CSV table of C-alpha atoms in Angstrom, one decimal:
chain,number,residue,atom,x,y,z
A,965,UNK,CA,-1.7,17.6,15.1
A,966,UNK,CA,0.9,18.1,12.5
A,967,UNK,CA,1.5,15.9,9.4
A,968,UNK,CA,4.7,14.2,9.3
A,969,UNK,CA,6.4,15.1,5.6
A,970,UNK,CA,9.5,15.0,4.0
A,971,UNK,CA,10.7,18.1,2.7
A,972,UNK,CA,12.5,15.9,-0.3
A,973,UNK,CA,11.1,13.5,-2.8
A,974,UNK,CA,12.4,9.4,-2.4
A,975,UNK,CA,14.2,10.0,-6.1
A,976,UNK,CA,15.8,12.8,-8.0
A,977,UNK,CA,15.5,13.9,-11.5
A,978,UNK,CA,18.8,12.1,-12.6
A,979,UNK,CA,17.1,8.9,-10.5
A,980,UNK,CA,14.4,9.2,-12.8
A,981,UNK,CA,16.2,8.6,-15.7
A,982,UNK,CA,18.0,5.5,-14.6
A,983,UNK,CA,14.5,3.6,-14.1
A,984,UNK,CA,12.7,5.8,-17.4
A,985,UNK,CA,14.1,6.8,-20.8
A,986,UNK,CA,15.3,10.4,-21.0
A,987,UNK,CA,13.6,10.6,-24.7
A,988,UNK,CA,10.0,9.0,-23.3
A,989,UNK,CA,10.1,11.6,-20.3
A,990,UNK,CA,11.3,14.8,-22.5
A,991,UNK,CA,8.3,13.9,-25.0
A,992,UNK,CA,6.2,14.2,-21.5
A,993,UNK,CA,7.0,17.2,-20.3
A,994,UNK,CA,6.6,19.0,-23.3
A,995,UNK,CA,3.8,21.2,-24.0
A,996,UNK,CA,5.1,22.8,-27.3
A,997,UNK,CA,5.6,19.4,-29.4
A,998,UNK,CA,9.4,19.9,-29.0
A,999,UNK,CA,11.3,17.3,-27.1
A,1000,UNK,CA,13.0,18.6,-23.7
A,1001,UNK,CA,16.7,18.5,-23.9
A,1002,UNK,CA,18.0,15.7,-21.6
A,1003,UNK,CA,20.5,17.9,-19.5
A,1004,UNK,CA,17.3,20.0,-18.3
A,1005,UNK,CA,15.2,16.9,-17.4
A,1006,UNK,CA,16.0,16.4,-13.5
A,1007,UNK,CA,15.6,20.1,-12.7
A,1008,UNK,CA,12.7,20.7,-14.7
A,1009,UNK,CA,10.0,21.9,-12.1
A,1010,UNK,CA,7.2,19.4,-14.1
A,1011,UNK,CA,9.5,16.4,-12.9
A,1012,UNK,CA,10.3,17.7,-9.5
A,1013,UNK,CA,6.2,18.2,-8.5
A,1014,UNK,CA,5.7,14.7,-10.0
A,1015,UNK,CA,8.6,13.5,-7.4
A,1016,UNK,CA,6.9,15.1,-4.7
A,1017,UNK,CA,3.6,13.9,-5.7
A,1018,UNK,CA,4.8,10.0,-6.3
A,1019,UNK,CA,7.0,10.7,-3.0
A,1020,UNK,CA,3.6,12.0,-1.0
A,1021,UNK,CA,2.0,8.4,-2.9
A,1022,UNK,CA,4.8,6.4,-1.3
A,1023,UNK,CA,4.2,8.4,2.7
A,1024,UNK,CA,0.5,8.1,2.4
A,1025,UNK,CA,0.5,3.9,1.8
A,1026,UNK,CA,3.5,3.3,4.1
A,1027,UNK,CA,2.7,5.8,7.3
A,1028,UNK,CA,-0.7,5.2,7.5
A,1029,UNK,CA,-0.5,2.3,9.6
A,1030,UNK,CA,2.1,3.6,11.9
A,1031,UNK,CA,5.0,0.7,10.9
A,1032,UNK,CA,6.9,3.6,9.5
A,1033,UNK,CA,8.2,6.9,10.1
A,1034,UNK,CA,9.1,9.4,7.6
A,1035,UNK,CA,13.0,9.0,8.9
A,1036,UNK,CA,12.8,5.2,8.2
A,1037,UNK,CA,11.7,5.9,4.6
A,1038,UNK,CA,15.1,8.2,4.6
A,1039,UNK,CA,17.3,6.4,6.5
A,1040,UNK,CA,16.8,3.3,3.8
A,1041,UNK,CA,20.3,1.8,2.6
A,1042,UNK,CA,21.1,-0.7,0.1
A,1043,UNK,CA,18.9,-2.7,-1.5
A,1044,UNK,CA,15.8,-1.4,-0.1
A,1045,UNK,CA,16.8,2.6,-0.9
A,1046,UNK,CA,16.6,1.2,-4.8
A,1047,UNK,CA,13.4,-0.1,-4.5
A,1048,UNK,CA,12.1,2.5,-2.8
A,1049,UNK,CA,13.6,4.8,-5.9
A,1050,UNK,CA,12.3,2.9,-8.0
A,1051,UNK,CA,9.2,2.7,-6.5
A,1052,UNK,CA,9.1,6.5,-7.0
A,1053,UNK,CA,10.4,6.9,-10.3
A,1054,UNK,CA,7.3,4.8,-11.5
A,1055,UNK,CA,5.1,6.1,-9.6
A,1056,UNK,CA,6.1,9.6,-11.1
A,1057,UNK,CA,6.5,8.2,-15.0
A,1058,UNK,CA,2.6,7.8,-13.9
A,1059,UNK,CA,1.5,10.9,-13.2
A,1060,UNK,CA,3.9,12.3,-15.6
A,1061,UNK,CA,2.0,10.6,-18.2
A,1062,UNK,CA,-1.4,11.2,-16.7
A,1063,UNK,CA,-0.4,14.6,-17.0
A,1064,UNK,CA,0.0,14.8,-20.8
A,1065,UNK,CA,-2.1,12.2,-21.2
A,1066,UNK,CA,-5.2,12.4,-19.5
A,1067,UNK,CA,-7.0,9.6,-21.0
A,1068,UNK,CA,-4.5,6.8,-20.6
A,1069,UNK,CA,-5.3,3.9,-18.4
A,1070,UNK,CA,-2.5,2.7,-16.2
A,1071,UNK,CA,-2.0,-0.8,-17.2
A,1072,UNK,CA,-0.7,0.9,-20.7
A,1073,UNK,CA,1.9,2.8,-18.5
A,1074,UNK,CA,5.2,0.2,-17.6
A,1075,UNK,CA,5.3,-0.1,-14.2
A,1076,UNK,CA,2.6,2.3,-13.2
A,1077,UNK,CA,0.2,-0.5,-12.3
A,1078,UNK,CA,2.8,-2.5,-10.6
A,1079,UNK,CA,4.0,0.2,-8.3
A,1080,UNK,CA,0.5,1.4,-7.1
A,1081,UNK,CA,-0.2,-2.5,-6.1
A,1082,UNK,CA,2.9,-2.4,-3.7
A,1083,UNK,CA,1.7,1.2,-2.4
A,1084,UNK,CA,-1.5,-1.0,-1.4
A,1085,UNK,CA,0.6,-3.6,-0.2
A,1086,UNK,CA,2.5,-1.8,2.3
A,1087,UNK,CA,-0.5,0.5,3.1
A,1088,UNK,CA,-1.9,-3.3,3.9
A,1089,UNK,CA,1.7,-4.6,5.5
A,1090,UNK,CA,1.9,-7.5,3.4
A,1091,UNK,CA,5.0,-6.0,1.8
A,1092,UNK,CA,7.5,-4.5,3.9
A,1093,UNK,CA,10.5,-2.2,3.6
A,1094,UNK,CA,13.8,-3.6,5.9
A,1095,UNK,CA,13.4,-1.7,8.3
A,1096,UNK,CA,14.2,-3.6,12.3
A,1097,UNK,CA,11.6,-2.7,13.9
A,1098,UNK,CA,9.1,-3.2,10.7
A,1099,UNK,CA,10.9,-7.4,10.9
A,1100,UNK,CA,10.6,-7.6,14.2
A,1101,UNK,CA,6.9,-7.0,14.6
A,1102,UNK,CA,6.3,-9.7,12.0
A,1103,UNK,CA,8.2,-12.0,13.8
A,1104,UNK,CA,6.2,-14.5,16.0
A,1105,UNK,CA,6.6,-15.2,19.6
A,1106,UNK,CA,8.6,-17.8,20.7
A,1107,UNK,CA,7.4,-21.1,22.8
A,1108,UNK,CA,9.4,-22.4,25.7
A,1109,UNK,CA,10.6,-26.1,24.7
A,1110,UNK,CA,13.6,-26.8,26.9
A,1111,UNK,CA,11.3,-29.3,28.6
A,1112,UNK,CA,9.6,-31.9,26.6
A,1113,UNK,CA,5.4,-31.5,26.9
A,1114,UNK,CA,5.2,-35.2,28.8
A,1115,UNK,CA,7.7,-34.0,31.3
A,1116,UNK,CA,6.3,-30.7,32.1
A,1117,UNK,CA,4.5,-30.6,35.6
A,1118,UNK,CA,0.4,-30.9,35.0
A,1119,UNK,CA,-1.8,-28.3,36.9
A,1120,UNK,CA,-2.3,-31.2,39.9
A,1121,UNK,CA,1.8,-31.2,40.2
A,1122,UNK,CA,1.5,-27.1,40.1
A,1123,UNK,CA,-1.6,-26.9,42.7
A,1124,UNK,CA,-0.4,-29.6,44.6
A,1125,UNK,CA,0.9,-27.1,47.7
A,1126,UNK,CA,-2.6,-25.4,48.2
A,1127,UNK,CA,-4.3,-28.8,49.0
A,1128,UNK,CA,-3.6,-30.9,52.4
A,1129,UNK,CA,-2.1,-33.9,52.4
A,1130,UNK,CA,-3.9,-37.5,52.1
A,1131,UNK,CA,-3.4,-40.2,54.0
A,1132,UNK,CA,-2.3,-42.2,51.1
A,1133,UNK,CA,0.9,-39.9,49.9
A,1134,UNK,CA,4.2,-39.8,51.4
């Protein structure tokens, strides 16, 4: 049975940047001590695997109990698309940072502990994205109360036609 994938990450490059500062991520991708230049941040190929990889993060906690597909997670608009980009953009600051620095504990990494306790809760469904059919199966049922309870017809009143007749009733 095939996997169900996006072929894109939730947040570019230039997303990136709008949640993480250019100077904190070009200290993180380099290798050689030398800063990379803004401009070449959101193609550099170090940023776009941590995309995929914080992108694959946000798939694995929200399809794995079936309340979303991978077109939901694309088809998101308004507020909900910025969360779920900024979701990402932590996410990949993370693993980013893990990256250059193995040893760092993710409560020392802004928003990296944050964004992998909503990955658990949607994996859990206690936090959802808006998608209708994600509201709609949290909604309860509804209960018939056009008739008051006193005035509803008891089981005798319901049964009433499969019994004889007494003497007694008219």
């Amino acid at each position: 049975m095939p996997v169900e994938s996006s072929s894109n990450s939730y947040c570019t490059g230039s997303q990136l940047l709008d949640y993480h500062d250019a100077r904190l991520v070009g200290d993180l991708l380099s290798d050689a001590e030398t800063r990379i230049a803004e401009g070449s941040i959101p193609t550099n190929p170090k940023v776009l695997a941590a995309l995929r990889r914080a992108s694959g993060d946000l798939e694995s906690a929200a399809l794995v109990g079936g309340r979303y597909k991978v077109t939901d997670l694309e088809m998101l608009t308004g507020n909900a698309l910025e969360y779920r980009i900024g979701l990402v953009a932590d996410l990949a600051f993370w693993h980013l940072t893990k990256r250059r620095f193995p040893a760092t504990k993710i409560e020392d990494v802004t928003g990296a502990q944050q964004a992998m306790d909503t990955l658990e809760l949607l994996r859990t469904g206690e936090r959802i994205f808006g998608v209708v059919e994600v509201i709609e199966a949290h909604n309860m049922g509804t209960v018939d109360v056009s008739q008051p309870v006193d005035r509803r017809p008891t089981t005798v009143q319901m049964a009433r036609r499969f019994f004889g007749r007494r003497n007694h009733e008219e």
